[in-house]
PDB file of C-alpha atoms in Angstrom:
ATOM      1  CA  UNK A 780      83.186 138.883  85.830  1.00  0.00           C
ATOM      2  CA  UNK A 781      83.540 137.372  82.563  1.00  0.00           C
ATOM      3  CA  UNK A 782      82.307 133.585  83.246  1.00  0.00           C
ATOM      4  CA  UNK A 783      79.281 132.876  81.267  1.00  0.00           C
ATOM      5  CA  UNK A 784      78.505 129.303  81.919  1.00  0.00           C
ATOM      6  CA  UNK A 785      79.616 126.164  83.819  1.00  0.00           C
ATOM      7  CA  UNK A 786      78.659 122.630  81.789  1.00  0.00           C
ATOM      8  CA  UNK A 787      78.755 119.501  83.495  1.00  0.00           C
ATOM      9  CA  UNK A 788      79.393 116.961  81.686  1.00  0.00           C
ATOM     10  CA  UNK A 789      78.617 113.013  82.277  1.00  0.00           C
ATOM     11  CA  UNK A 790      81.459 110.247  80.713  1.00  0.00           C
ATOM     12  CA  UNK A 791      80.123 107.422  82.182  1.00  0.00           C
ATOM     13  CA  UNK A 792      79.993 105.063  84.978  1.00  0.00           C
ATOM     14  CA  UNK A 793      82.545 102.733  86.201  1.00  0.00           C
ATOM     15  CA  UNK A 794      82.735 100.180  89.414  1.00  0.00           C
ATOM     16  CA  UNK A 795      84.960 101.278  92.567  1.00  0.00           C
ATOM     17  CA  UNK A 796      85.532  99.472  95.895  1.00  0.00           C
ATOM     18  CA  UNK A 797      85.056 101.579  98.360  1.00  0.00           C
ATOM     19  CA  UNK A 798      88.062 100.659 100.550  1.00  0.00           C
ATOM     20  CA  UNK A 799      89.242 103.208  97.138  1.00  0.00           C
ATOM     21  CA  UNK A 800      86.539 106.118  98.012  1.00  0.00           C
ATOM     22  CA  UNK A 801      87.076 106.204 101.409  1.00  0.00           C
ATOM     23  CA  UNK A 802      91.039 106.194 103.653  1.00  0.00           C
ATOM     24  CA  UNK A 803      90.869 103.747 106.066  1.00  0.00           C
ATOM     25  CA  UNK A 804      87.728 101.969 104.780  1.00  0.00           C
ATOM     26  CA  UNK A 805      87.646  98.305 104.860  1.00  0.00           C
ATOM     27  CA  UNK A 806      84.622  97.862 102.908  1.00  0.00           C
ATOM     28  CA  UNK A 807      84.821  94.952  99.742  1.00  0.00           C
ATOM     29  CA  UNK A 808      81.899  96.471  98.353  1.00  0.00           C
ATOM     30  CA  UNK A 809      82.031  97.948  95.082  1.00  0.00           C
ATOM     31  CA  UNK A 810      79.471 100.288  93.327  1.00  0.00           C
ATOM     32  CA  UNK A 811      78.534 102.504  90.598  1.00  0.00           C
ATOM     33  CA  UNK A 812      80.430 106.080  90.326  1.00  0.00           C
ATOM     34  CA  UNK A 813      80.197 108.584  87.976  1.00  0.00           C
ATOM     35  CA  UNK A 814      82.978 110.216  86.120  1.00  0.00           C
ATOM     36  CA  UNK A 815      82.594 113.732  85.297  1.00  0.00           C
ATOM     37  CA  UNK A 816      83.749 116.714  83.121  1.00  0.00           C
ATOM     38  CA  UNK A 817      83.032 120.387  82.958  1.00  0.00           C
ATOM     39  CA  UNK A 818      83.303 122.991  80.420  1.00  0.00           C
ATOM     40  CA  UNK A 819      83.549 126.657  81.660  1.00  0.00           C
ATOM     41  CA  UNK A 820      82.492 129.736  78.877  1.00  0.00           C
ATOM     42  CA  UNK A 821      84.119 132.764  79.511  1.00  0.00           C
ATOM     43  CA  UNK A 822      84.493 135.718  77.374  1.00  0.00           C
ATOM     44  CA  UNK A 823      87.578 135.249  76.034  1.00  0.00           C
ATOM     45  CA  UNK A 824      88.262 131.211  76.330  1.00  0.00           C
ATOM     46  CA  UNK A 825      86.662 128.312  76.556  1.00  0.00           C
ATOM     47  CA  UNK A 826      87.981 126.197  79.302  1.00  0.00           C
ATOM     48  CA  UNK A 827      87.519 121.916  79.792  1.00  0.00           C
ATOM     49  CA  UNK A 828      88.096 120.267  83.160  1.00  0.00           C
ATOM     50  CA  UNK A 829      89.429 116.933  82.843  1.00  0.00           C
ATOM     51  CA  UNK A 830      88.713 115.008  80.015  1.00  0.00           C
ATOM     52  CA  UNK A 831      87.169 111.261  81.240  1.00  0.00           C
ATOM     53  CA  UNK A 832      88.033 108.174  79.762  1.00  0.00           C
ATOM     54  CA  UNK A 833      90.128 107.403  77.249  1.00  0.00           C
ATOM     55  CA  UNK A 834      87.424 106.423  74.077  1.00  0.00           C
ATOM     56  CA  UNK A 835      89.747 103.785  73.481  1.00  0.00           C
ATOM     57  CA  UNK A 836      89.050 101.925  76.481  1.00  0.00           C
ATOM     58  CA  UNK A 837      85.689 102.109  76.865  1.00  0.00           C
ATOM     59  CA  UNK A 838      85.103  98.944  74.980  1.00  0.00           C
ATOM     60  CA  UNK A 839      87.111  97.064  77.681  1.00  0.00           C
ATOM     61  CA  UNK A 840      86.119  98.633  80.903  1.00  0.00           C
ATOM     62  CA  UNK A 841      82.408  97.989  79.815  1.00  0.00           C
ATOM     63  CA  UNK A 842      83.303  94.184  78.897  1.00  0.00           C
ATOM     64  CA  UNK A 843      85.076  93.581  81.858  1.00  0.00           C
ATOM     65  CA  UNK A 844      82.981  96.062  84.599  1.00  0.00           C
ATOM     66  CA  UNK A 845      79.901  94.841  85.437  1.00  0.00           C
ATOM     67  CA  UNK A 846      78.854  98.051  86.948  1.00  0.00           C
ATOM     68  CA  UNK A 847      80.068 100.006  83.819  1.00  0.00           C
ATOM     69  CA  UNK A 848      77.748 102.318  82.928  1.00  0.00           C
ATOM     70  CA  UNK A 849      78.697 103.806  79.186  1.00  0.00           C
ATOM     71  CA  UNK A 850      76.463 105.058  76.187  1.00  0.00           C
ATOM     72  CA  UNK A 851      77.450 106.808  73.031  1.00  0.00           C
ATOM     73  CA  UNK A 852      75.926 109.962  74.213  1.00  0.00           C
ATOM     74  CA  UNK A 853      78.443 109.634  77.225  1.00  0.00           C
ATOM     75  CA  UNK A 854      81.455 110.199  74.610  1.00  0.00           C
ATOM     76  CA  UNK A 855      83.142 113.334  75.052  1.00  0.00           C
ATOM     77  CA  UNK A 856      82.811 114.504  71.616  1.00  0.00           C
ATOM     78  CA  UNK A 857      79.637 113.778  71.861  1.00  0.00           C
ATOM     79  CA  UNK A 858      78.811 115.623  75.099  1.00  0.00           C
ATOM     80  CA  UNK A 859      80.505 119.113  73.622  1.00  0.00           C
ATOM     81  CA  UNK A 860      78.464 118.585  70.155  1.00  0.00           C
ATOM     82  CA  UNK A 861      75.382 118.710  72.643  1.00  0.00           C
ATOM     83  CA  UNK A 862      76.798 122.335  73.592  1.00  0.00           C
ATOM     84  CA  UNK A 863      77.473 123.507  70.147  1.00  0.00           C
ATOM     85  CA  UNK A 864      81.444 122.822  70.267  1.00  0.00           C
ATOM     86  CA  UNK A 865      84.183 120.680  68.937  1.00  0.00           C
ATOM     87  CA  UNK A 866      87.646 119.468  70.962  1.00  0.00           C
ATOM     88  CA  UNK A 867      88.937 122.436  68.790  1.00  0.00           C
ATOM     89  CA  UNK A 868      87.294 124.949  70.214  1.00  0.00           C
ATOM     90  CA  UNK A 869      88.468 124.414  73.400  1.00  0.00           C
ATOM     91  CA  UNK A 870      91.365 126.696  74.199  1.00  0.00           C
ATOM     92  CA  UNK A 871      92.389 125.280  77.749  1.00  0.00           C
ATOM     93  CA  UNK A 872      92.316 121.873  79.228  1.00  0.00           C
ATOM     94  CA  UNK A 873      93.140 121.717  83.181  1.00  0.00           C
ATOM     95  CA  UNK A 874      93.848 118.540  84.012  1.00  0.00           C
ATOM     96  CA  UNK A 875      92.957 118.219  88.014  1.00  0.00           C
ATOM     97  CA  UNK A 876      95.498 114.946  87.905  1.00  0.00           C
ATOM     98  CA  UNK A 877      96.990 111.932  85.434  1.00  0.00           C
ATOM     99  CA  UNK A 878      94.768 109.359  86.335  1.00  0.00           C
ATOM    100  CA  UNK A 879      93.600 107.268  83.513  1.00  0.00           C
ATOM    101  CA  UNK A 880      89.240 108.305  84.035  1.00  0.00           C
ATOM    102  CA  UNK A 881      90.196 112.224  84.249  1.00  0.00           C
ATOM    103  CA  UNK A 882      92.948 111.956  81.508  1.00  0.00           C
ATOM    104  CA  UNK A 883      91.829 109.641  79.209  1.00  0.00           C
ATOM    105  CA  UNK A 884      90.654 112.173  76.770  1.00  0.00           C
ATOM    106  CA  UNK A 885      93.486 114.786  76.282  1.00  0.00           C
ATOM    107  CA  UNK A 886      94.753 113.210  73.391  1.00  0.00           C
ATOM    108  CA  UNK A 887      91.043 115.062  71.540  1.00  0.00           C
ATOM    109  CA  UNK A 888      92.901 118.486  72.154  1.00  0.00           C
ATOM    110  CA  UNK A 889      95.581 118.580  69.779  1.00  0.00           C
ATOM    111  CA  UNK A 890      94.799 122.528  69.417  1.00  0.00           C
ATOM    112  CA  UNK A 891      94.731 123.436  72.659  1.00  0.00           C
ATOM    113  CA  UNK A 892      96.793 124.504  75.410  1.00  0.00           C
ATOM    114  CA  UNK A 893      96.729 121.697  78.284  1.00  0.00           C
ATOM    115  CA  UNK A 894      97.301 122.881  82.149  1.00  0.00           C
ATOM    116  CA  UNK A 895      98.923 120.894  85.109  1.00  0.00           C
ATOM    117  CA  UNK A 896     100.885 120.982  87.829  1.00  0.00           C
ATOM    118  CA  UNK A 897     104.740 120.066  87.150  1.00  0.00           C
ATOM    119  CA  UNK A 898     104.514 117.908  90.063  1.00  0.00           C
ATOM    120  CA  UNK A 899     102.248 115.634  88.672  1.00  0.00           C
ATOM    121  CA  UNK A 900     103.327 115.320  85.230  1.00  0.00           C
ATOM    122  CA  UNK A 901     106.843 114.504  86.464  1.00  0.00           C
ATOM    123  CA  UNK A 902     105.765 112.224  88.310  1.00  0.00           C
ATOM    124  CA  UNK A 903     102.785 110.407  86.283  1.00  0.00           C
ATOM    125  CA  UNK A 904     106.352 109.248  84.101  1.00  0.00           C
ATOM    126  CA  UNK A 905     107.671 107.942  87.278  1.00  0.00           C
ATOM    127  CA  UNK A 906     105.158 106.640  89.532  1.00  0.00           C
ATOM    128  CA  UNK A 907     105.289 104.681  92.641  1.00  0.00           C
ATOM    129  CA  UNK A 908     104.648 101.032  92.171  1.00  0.00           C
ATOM    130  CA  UNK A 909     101.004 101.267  93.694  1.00  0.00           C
ATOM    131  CA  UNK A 910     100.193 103.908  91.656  1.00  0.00           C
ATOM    132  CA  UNK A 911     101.287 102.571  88.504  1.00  0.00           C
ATOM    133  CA  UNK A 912      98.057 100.591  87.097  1.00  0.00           C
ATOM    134  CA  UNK A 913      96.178 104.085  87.711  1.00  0.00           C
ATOM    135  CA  UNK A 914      98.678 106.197  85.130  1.00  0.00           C
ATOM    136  CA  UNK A 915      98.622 105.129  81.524  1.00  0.00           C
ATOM    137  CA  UNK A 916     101.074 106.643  79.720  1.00  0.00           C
ATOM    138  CA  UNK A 917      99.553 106.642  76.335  1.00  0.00           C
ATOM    139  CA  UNK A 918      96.943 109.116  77.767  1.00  0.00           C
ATOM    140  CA  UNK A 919      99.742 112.235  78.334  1.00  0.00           C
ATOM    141  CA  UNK A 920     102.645 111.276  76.528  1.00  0.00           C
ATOM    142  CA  UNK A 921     101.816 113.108  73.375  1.00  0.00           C
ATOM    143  CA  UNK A 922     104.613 114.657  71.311  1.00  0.00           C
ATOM    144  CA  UNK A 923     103.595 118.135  69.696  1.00  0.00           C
ATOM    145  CA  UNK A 924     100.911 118.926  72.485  1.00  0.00           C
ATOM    146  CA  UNK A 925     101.138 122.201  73.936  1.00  0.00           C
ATOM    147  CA  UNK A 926     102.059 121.768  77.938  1.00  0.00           C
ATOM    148  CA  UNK A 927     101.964 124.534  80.571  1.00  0.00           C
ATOM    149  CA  UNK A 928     103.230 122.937  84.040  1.00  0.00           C
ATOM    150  CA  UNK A 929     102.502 125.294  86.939  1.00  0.00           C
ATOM    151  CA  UNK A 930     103.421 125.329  90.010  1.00  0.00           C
ATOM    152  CA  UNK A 931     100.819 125.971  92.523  1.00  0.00           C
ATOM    153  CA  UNK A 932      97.597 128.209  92.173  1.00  0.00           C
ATOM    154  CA  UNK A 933      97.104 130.371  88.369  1.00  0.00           C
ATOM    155  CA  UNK A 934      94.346 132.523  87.455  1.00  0.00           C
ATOM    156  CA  UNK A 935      93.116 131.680  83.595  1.00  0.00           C
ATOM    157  CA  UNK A 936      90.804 134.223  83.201  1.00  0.00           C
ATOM    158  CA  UNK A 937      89.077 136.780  85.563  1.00  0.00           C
ATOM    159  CA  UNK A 938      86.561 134.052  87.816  1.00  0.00           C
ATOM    160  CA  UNK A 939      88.679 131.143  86.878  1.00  0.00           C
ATOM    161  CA  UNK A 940      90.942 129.837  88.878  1.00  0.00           C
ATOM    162  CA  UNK A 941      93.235 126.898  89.561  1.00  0.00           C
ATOM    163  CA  UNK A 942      93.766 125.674  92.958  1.00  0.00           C
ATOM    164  CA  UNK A 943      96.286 123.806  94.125  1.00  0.00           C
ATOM    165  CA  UNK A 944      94.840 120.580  96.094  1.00  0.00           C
ATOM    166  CA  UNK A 945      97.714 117.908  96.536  1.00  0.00           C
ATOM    167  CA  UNK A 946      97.399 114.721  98.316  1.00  0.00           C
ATOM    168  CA  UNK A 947      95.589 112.485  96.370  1.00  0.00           C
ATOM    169  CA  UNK A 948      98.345 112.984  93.748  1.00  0.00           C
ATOM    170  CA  UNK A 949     101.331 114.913  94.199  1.00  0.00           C
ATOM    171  CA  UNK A 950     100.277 117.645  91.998  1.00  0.00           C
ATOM    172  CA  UNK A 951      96.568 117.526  91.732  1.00  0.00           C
ATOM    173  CA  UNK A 952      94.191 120.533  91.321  1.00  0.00           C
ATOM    174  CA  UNK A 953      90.974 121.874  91.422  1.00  0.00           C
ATOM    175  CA  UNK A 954      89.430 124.854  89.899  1.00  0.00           C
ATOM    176  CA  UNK A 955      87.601 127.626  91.399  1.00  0.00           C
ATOM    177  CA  UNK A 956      84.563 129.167  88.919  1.00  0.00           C
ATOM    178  CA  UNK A 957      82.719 132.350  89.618  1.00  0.00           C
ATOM    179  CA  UNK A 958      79.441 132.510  88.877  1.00  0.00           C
ATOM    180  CA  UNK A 959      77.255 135.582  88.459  1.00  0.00           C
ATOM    181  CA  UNK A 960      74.297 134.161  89.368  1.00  0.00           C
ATOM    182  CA  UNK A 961      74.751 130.734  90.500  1.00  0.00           C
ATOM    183  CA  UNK A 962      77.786 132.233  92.564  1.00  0.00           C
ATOM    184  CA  UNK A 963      81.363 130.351  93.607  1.00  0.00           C
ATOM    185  CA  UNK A 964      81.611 126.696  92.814  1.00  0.00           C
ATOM    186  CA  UNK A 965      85.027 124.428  93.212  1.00  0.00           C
ATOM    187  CA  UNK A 966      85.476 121.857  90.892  1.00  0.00           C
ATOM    188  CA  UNK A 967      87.228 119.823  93.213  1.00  0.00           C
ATOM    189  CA  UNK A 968      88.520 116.839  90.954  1.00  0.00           C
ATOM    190  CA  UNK A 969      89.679 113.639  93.048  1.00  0.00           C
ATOM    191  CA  UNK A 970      90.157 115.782  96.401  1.00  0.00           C
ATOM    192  CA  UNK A 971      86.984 114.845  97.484  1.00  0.00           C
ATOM    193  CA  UNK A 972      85.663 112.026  96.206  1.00  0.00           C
ATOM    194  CA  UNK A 973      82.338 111.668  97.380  1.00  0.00           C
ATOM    195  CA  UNK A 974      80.329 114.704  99.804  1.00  0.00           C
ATOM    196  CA  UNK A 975      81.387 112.328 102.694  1.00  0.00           C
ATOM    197  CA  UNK A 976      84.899 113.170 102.074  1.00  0.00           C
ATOM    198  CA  UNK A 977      83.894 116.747 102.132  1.00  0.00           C
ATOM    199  CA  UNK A 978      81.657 116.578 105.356  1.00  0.00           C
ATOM    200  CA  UNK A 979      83.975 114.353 107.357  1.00  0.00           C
ATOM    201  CA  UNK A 980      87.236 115.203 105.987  1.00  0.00           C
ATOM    202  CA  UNK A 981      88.131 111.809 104.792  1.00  0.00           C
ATOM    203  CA  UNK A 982      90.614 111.647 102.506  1.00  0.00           C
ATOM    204  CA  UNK A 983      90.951 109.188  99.549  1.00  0.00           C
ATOM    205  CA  UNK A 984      91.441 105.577  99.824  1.00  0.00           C
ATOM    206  CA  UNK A 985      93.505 106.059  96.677  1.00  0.00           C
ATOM    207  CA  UNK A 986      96.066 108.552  97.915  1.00  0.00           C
ATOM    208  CA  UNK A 987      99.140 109.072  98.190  1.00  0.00           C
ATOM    209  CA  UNK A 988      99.843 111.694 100.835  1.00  0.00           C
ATOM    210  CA  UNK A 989      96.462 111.150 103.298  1.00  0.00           C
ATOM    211  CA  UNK A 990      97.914 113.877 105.694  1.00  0.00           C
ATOM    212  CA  UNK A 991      98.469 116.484 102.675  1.00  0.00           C
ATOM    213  CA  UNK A 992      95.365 114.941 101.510  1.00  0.00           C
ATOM    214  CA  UNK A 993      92.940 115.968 104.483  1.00  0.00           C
ATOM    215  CA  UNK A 994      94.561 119.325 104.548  1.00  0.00           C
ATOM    216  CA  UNK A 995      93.593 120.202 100.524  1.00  0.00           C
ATOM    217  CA  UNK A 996      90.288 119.125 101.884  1.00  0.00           C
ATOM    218  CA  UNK A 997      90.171 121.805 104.452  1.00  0.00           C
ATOM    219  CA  UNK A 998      91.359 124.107 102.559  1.00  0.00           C
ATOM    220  CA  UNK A 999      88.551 123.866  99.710  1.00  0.00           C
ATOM    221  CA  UNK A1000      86.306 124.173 102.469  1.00  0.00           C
ATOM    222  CA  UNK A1001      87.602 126.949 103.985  1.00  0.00           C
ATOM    223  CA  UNK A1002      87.746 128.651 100.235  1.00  0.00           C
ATOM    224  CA  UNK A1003      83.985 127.983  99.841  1.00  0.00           C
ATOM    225  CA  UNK A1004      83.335 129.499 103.357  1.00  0.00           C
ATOM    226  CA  UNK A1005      85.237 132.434 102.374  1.00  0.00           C
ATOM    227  CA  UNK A1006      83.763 132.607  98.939  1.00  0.00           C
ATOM    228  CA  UNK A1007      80.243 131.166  99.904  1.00  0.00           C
ATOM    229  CA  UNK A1008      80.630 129.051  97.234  1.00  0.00           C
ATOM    230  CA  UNK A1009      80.009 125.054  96.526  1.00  0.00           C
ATOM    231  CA  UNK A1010      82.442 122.377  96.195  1.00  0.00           C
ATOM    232  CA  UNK A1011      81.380 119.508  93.740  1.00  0.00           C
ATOM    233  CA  UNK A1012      82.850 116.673  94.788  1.00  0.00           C
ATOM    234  CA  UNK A1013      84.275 114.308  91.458  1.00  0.00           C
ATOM    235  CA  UNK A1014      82.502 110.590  91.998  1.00  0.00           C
ATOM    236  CA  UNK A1015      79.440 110.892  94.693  1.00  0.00           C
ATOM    237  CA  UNK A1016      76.658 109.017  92.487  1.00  0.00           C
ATOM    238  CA  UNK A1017      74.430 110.697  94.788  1.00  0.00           C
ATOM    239  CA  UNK A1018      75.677 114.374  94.453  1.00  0.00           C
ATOM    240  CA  UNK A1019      75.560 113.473  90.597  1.00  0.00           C
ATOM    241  CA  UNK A1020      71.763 113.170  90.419  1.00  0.00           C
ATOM    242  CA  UNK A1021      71.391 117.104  91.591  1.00  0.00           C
ATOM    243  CA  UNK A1022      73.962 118.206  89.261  1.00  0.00           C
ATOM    244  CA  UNK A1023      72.797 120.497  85.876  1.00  0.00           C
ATOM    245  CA  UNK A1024      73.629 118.456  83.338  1.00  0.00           C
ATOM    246  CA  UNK A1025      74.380 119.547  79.573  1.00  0.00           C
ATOM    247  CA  UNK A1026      73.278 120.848  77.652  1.00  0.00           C
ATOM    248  CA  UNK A1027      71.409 122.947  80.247  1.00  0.00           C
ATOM    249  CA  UNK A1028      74.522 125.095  82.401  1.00  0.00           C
ATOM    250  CA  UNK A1029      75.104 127.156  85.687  1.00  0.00           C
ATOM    251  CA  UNK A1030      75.253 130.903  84.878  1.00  0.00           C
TER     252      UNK A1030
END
C-alpha cells in the first residue's frame, strides 16, 4: 500500500436547480453546491482529481450567481500552496468528466500527464446539443498537453484506481483510493451527485444515459460493499460539511 494521503480540496460554490441534481425532479428551486477536488500522495506520484473551475471564469459566475460562493483561498493554486505543492508537482490529473466546474482547471498542468476516458474526450468535441453549454472547449483543447485516453478501468499506482462510471457522461470516471488507515474511499465525481443519489439510486438530472447512469451507481455501491469502503459523492453541500478539508488529509 503505497497511498499516503487523500486532500480534499474546496473550489467554491455555485447555484444548481435541482430538477439538475436529481432525474426526474421537477423542483425550480436552486441552491448552493459545492465543487470539489482531491489530491492523492502516493509514494511514487502525486495524483489531482478534477481540477474545478476555470480561474478565468470565476469573475463571471460570481457576478452573475447569486448563490456563488468563491474566495481567493478557494483558487486551486491556492488550495495546493496550502499543502506544500505547485500545479507542477502534480504528475497525474484524472479528469472524472469534461464538464466546465471539474475541468476548468487543467489548463494549470502543463507538466503533467492528464487521464480520461476516450469516450468522453471524443465526445466533449462533439457534444449533443443539450449538452453543449456544459463543455467549454477552451478548458481541454490544449495543444502540447500530454493526453492518456483509456478505455475503461486503469490502475495508477498500487491503491489507486480508476473506475469506469458512465452515464452521466459517456465516458465519466471515478477513482477508487486505498487508505491504510482511513480504509477504501470512491471519489465518485458527477455519478452521484448528492448522498441521495447514492441512497436511492437516482441518477443525475444532468445525464445523458439515466439507465447506464443508475447502473454506475450500483456498481460504486456494490465496490464499497465489497471493499468496505466510502463513496463521496461530488456536490451534496451537506456531505461537504463532514469532509477533511486541506490542509488536514485522510491517511
Amino acid at each position: 500500500m503505497t497511498v499516503k494521503a487523500l486532500y480534499a480540496l474546496q473550489n467554491g460554490f455555485i447555484g444548481f436547480e435541482k430538477s439538475g441534481l436529481f432525474y426526474a425532479d421537477r423542483s425550480a428551486e436552486r441552491v448552493a453546491i459545492p465543487v470539489a477536488c482531491y489530491l492523492v500522495r502516493t509514494g511514487d506520484a502525486t495524483i489531482l482529481f478534477d481540477t474545478g473551475l476555470s480561474p478565468r471564469a470565476v469573475p463571471g459566475i460570481v457576478r452573475t450567481d447569486p448563490l456563488a460562493r468563491f474566495e481567493d483561498a478557494d483558487l486551486l493554486v491556492h488550495r495546493l500552496d496550502s499543502i506544500g505543492l505547485e500545479p507542477s508537482d502534480v504528475d497525474v490529473v484524472v479528469l472524472s468528466h469534461l464538464h466546465f466546474d471539474h475541468a476548468g482547471g487543467a489548463a494549470l498542468f502543463q507538466s503533467s500527464e492528464l487521464v480520461v476516458q476516450q469516450d468522453e474526450y471524443a465526445y466533449a468535441h462533439y457534444p449533443a446539443a443539450f449538452f453543449a453549454p456544459l463543455y467549454y472547449t477552451k478548458n481541454f483543447d490544449l495543444p502540447g498537453y500530454r493526453w492518456r485516453l483509456i478505455e475503461g478501468d486503469a490502475q495508477l499506482a498500487p491503491g489507486v484506481t480508476i473506475v469506469r462510471s458512465e452515464g452521466h457522461t459517456p465516458g465519466h470516471q471515478s477513482l477508487l483510493v486505498q487508505l491504510q488507515e482511513t480504509g477504501p474511499i470512491i471519489l465518485a465525481g458527477d455519478c452521484c451527485y448528492w448522498q441521495r443519489s447514492i441512497d436511492e439510486e437516482i441518477p443525475p438530472g444532468v445525464v445523458w444515459d439515466p439507465t447506464r447512469a443508475m447502473h454506475s451507481i450500483k456498481r460504486l455501491k456494490t465496490l464499497a460493499r465489497l471493499t468496505g469502503g466510502r463513496i463521496f459523492p461530488s456536490h451534496d453541500p451537506v456531505f461537504w460539511q463532514t469532509v477533511i478539508q486541506a490542509p488536514d488529509a485522510y491517511r
